[in-house]
XYZ file of C-alpha atoms in Angstrom:
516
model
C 0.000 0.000 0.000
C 1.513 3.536 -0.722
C -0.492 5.329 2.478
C 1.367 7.600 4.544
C 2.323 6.552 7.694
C 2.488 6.508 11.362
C 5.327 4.203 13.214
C 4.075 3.292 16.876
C 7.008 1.954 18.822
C 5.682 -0.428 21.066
C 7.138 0.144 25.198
C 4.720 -2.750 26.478
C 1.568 -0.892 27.518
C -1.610 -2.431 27.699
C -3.364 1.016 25.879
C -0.695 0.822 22.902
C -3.205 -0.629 20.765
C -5.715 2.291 21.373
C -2.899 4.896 19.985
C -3.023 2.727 17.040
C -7.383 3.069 17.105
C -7.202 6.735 17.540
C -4.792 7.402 14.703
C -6.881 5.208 12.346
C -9.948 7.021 13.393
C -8.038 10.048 12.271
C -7.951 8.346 8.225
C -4.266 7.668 8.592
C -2.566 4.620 8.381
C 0.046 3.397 11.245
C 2.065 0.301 12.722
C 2.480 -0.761 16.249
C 6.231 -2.597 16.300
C 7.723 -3.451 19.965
C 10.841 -1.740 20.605
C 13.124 -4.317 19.798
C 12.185 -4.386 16.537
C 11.780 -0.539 15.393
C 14.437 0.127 13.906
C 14.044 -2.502 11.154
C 10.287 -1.419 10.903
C 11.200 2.407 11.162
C 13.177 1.863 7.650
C 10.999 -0.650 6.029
C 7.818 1.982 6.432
C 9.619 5.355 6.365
C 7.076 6.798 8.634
C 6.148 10.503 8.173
C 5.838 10.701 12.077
C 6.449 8.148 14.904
C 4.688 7.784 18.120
C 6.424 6.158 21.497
C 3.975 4.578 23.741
C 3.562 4.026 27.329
C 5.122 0.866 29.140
C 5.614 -0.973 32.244
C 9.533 -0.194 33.007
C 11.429 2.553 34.748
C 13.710 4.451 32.501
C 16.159 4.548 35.698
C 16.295 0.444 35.257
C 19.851 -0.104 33.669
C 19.351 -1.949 30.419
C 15.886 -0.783 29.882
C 13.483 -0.072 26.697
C 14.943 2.580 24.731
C 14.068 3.765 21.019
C 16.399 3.709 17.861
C 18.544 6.853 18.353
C 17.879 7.152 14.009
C 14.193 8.067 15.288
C 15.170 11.401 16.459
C 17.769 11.951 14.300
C 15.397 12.106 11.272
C 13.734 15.137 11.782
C 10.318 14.026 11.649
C 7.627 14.521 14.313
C 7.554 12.857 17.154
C 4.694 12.180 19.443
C 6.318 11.130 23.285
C 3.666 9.645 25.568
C 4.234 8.657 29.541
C 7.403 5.951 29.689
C 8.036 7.290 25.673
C 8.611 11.082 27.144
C 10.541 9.652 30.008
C 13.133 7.414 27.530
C 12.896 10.816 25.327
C 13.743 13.031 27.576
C 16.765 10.930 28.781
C 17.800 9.831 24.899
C 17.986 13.649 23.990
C 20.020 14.524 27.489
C 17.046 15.098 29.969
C 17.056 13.357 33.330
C 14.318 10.858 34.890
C 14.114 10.506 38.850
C 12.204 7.565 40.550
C 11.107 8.066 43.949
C 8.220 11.067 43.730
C 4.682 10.813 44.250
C 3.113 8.410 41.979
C 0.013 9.484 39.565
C -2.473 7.052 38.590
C -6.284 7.490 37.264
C -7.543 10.904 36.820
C -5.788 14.194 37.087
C -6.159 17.757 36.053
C -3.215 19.960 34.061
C -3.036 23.553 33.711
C -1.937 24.366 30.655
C 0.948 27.035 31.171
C 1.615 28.187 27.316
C 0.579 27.655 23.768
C 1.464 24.508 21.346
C 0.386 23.668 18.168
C -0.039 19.777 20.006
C -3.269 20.938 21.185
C -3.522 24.558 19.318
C -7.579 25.102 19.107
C -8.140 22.897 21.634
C -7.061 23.997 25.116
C -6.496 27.815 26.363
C -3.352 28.877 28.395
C -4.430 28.989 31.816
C -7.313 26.675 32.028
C -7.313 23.028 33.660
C -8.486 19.898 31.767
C -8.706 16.358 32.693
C -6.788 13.478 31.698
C -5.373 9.886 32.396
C -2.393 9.583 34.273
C -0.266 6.421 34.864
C 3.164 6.683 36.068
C 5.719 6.594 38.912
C 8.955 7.932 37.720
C 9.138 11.698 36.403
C 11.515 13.706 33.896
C 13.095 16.621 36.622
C 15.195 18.385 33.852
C 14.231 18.656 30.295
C 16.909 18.338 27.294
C 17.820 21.172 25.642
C 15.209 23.153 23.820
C 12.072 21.850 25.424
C 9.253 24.033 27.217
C 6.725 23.306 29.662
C 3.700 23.665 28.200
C 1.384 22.161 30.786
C 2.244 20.839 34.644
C -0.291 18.546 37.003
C -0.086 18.106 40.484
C 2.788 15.417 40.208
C 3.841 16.036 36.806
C 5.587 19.448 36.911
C 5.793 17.904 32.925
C 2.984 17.255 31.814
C 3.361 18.395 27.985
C 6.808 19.622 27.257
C 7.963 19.891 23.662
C 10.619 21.638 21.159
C 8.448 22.979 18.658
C 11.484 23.326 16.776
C 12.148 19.845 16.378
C 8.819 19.250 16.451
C 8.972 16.273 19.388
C 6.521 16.616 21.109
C 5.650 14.483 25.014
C 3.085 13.956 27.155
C 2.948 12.297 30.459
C -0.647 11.233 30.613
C -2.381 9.481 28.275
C -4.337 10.694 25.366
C -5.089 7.413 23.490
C -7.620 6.477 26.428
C -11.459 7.336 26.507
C -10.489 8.461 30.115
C -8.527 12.037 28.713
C -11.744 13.351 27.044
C -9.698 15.428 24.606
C -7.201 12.891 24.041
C -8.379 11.876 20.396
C -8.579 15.171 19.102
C -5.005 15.983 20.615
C -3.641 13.051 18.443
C -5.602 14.038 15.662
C -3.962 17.513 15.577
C -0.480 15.651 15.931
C -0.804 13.761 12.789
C -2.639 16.121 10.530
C -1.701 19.879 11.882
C 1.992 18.914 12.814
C 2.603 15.917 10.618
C 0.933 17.155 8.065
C -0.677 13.442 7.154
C -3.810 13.138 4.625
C -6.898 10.986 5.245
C -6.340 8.525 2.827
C -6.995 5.254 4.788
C -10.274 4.397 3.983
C -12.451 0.857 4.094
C -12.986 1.773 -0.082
C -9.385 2.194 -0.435
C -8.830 -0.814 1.277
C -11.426 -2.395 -0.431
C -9.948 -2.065 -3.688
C -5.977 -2.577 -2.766
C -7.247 -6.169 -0.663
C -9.279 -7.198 -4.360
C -5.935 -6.807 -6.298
C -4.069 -8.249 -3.666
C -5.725 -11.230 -3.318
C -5.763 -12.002 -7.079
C -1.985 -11.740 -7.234
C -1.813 -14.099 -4.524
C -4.116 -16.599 -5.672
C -3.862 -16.538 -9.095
C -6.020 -19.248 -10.824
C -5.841 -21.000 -7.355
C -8.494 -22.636 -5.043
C -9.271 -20.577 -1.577
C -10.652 -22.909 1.615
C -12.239 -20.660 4.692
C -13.281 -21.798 8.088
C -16.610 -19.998 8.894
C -16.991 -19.678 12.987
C -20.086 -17.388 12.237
C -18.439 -14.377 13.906
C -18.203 -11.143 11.276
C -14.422 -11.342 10.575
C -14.142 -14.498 9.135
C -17.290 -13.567 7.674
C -15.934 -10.320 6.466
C -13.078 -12.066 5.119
C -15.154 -15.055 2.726
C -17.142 -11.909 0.895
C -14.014 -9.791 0.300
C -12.569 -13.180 -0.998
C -15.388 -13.989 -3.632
C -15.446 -10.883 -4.271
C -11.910 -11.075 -5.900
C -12.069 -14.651 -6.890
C -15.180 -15.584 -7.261
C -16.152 -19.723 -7.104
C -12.344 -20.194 -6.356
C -13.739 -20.052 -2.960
C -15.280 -22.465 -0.951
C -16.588 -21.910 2.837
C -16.470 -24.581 5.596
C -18.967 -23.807 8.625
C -18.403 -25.853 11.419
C -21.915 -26.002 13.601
C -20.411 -26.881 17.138
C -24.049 -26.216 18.320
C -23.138 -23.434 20.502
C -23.879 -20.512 18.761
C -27.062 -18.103 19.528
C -30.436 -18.803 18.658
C -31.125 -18.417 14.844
C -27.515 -18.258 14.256
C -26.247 -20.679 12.348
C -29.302 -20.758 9.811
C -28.553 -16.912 9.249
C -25.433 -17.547 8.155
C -25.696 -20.385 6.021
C -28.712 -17.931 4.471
C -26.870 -15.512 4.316
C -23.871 -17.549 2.471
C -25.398 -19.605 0.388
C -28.537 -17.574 -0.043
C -27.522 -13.880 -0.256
C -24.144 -14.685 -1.830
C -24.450 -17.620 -3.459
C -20.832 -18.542 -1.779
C -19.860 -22.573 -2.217
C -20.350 -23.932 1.306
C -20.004 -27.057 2.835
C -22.331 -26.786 6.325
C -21.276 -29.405 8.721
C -23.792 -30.728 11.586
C -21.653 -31.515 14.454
C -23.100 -30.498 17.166
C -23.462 -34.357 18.522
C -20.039 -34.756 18.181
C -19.093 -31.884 20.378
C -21.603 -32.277 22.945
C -20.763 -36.052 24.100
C -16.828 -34.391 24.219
C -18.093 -31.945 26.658
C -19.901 -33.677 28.534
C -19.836 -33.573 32.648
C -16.492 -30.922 31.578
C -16.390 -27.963 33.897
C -13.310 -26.380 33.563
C -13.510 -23.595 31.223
C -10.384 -23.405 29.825
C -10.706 -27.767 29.375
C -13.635 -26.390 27.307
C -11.775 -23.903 25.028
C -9.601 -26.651 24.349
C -11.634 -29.692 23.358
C -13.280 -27.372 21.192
C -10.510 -26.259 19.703
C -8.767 -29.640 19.001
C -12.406 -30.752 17.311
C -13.171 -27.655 15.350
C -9.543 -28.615 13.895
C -10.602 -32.301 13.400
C -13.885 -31.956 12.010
C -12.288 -29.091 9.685
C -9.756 -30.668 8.199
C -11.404 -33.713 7.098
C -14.177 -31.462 5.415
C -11.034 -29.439 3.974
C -9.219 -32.983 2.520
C -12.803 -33.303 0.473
C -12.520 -30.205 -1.283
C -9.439 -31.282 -4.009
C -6.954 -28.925 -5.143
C -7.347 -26.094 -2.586
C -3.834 -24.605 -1.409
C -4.780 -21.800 0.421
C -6.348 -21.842 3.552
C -8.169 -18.000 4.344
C -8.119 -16.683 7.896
C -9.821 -14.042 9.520
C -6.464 -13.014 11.743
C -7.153 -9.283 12.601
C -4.219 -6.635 13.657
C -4.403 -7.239 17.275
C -3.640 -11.014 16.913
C -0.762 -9.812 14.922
C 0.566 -7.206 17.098
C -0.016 -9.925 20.083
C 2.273 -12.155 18.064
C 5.257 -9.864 17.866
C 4.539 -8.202 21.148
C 7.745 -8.615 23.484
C 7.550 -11.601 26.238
C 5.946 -10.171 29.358
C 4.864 -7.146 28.569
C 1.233 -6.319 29.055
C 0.313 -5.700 25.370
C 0.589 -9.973 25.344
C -3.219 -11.432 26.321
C -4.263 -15.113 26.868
C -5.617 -15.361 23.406
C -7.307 -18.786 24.694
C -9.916 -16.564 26.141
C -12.414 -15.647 23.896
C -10.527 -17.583 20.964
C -10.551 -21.974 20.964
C -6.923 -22.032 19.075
C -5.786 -21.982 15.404
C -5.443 -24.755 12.380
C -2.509 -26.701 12.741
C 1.029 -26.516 10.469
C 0.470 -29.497 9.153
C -2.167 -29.078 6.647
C 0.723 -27.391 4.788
C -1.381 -24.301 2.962
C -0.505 -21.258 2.104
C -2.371 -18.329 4.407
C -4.955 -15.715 2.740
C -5.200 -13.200 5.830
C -7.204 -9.809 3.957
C -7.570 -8.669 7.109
C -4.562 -9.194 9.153
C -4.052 -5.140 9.189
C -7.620 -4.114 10.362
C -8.728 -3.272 14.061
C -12.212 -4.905 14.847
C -14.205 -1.721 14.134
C -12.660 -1.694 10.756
C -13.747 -4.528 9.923
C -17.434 -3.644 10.937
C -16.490 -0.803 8.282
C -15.180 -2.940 5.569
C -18.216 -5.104 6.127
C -20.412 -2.708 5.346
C -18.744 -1.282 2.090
C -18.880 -4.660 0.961
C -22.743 -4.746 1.596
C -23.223 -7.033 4.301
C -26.521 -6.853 6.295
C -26.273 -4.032 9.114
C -27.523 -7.326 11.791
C -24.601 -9.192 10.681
C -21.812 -6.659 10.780
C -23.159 -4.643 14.027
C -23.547 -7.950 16.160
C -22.227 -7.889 19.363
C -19.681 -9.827 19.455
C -19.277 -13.279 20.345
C -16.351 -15.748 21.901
C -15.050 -18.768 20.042
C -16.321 -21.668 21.981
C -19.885 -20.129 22.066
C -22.176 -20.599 24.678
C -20.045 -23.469 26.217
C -18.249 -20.702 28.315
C -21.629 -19.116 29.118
C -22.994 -22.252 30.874
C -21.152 -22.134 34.189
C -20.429 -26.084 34.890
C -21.198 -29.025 32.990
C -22.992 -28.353 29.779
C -26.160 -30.089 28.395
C -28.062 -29.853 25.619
C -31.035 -28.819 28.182
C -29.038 -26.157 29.128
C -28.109 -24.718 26.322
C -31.734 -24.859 24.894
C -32.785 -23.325 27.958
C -29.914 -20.209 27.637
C -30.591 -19.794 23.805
C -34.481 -18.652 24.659
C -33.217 -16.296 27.936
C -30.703 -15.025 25.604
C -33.219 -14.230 22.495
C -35.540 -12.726 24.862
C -32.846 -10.259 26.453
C -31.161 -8.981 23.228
C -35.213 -8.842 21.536
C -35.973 -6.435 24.731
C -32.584 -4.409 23.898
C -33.586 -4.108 20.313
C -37.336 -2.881 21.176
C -35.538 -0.446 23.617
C -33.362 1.336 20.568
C -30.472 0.133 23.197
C -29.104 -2.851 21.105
C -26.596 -0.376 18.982
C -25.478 1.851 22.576
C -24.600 -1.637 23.716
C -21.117 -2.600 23.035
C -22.023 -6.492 24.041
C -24.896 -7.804 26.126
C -25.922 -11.836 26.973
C -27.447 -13.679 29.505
C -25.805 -16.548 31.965
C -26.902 -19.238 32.979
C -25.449 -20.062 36.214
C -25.220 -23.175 37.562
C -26.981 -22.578 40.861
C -30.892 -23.553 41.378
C -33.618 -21.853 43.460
C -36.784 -22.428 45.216
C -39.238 -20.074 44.022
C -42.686 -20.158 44.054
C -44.911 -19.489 40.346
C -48.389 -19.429 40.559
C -49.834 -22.079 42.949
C -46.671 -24.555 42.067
C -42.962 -24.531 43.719
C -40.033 -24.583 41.281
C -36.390 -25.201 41.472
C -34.979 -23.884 38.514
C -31.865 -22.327 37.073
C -30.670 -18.624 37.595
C -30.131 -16.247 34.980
C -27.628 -13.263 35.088
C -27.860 -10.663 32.547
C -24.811 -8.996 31.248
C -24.766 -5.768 29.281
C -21.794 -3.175 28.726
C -20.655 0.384 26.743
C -17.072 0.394 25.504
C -15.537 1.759 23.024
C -12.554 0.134 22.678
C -13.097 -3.741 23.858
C -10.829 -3.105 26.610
C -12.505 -1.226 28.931
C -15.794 -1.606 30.188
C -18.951 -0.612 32.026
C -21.844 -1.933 32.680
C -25.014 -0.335 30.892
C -27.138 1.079 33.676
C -30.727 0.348 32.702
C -33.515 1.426 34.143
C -35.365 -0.731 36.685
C -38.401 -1.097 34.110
C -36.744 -2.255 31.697
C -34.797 -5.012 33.735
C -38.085 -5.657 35.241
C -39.694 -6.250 31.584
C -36.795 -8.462 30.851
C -36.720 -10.486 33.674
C -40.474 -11.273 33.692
C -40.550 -12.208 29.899
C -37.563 -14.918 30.890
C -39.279 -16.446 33.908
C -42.618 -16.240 32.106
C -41.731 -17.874 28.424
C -38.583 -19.794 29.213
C -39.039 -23.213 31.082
C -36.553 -23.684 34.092
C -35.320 -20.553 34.842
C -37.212 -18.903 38.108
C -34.801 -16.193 38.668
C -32.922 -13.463 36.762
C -29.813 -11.217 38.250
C -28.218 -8.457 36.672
C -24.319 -7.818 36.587
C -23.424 -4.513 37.147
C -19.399 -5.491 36.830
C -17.178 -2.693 35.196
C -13.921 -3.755 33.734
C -10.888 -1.243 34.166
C -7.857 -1.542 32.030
C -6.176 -4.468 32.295
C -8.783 -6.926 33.697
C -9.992 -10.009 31.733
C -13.866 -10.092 31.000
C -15.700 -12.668 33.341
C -17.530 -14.300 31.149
């Protein structure tokens, strides 16, 4: 691609990723590399500015993180943010103390002069809020840099050389918790960088088509359907560049939502008119789980049999050497990330585990570049339905991870109506889009409850619903009591063996792994 720019060199913070999101929002194109690596990626891309994120370490550590010296050498902007303006500050002659008061979570700054970082923005002389997270602090600035804006602990807050255009913050604007924070970042890569809006989903579109065909060439495509919208994104941009070439393998685990997996065969076979081979195996997976508990022995047994029951399918289907995945930019930058640091998740989480080496085909990955939203984007300028590509999203092993315990067919039939009568109320509310992701549980506790003249002892259902706008943070969606009391009634009412319905009211702070 011939885009313009933005090099993010990668210190190990768990909010890197969101620098990338915010500069993307902003129609310009960027890279997260860890440190290690940046200087091979800062002269592969030939950025037209470079960011340095947060991290974990102290810049007084000997032996820790520091960024290619060539970076500030080159005379392009530089954005400098929390453990980046601390290993900036000392790179270009500065010092760093530990030892001071610590700042985390929310703090004001007073901005003390002008800047063109946040020029129509903020006013000399006013406080705004941000997101602080650090321990150490820069006590004497290199050579040419100016305070432009101090907080209680951070007699640093913004200091740059306008003349070199570097430019460092000690809070953090990529995070929803600086309010500003997006707009600041915009004015760093279009007022100071100078940086078009050129990345677009129709751009992308187009550049994806062509690559594809030069990849594939008179070649035959396999793709493993889960269901979810990026492998779903993925098949459509395929056929769209080689047509019949492609063939689709849906693996029915019989854990999806209700309605589910005849919407996508519909929407496949149906809307598209996409070759696919729909596989039944529900049985299969339900006598492996049975009486398991553990969730993480879950993930994995239905990992190892999507794998089995895929690759036979696959060896049906002659000729194909290329096998397309549905690997998004996170689960590449989680790849490369450096070993401990933050930015590295337990993938096993929401996903069940990948197709193994040994089926020996060459990747397709269209979307290996794109953030989730993005794909939601590219989805759309490729025409699929608006309830496909703005679904909430979904984990890989379904609602095995959703049933508490040991799983039964019972019990899943049992969720599936709770869980179509929640997300219906959402949707009659004009709450399902304001909803990041919302589901029910079905815990594995019972109750005595009377209904009517009869006792009962029946299951409990908890209702989850949150707002994010990033997938990392979280908090919970704070409906009204009528509504929750609609909800719940419809549930205990229309759904046989549930007698009682909780509500989660959970939030999930940086850092924290979703319960579910």
């Amino acid at each position: 691609m011939s885009h313009d720019a933005v090099l993010i060199i990668d210190f190990g913070s768990q909010v890197t990723q969101l620098i990338a999101r915010r500069v993307r929002e902003t129609g310009v194109y960027c890279e997260i590399h860890p440190y290690q690596k940046s200087e091979e990626a800062f002269a592969r891309l030939r950025p037209k500015a470079v960011i340095l994120s947060g991290g974990p370490d102290s810049v007084t550590r000997e032996g820790s993180p520091r960024a290619p010296q060539s970076v500030f050498e080159a005379g392009i902007p530089i954005l400098a943010i929390c453990y980046g303006q601390q290993t900036a500050a000392v790179q270009l002659g500065g010092v760093v103390e530990g030892g001071h008061a610590a700042e985390f979570g929310r703090a004001d700054i007073e901005i003390r002069e002008g800047s063109a970082l946040f020029e129509g923005l903020w006013e000399v002389g006013k406080r705004y809020p941000v997101w602080m997270s650090h321990g150490d602090r820069v006590t004497q600035l290199p050579e040419g840099f100016v305070v432009k804006a101090t907080s209680e602990n951070a007699p640093f807050a913004i200091a740059t050389d306008e003349a070199r255009r570097i430019y460092t913050t000690m809070f953090h604007p990529e995070v929803v918790h600086t309010p500003d924070g997006g707009k600041l970042l915009a004015n760093f890569v279009h007022r100071i960088a100078g940086l078009k809006s050129d990345w677009t989903m129709g751009a992308y579109r187009a550049e994806m088509i062509a690559k594809i065909k030069a990849q594939v060439g008179k070649g035959r495509v396999i793709c493993g359907l889960s269901g979810g919208v990026d492998s779903s994104v993925a098949a459509v941009l395929i056929h769209e560049a080689i047509g019949d070439q492609l063939t689709c393998v849906y693996v029915d685990h019989g854990l999806m939502r209700k309605g589910e997996s005849e919407q996508v065969v519909s929407l496949f076979r149906g809307h598209y008119n996409i070759p696919l081979v729909h596989v039944d195996a529900s049985a299969l997976f339900l006598q492996a789980l049975d009486d398991v508990s553990d969730p993480e022995t879950k993930r994995k047994t239905i990992g190892r049999l999507f794998i089995e029951v895929f690759e036979k399918e696959a060896g049906k289907i002659g000729g194909a050497e290329f096998l397309a995945q549905g690997t998004l930019y996170p689960d590449v930058i989680e790849s490369v990330s450096f070993s401990g640091g933050p930015s590295v998740t337990i993938k096993s989480h929401h996903n069940v585990g990948g197709l193994p080496e040994r089926m020996n085909m060459k990747l397709v990955e269209p979307l290996r570049e794109l953030f989730k939203d993005e794909v939601r984007a590219l989805g759309r300028e490729l025409g699929l339905p608006e309830a496909f590509v703005g679904r909430h999203p979904f984990p890989g092993p379904g609602l095995a991870i959703r049933v508490p315990g040991a799983i039964t067919r019972e019990k899943l039939d049992i969720l599936r109506e709770a869980d179509a009568i929640y997300l219906e109320e959402i949707r009659k509310a004009g709450l399902y889009d304001v909803i990041w992701q919302a589901f029910a549980v079905l815990l594995p506790v019972r109750t005595v409850g009377v209904m009517g003249d009869g006792r009962t002892y029946d299951h409990v259902c908890a209702l989850r619903a949150v707002t994010s706008v990033d997938g990392m943070t979280a908090d919970f969606y704070p409906f009204d009591m009528n509504f929750l009391g609609r909800a719940a009634t419809r549930i205990i009412n229309e759904v046989k063996g549930i007698n009682r319905v909780v509500y989660d009211v959970t939030s999930k702070p940086p850092g924290t792994i979703e319960w579910e």
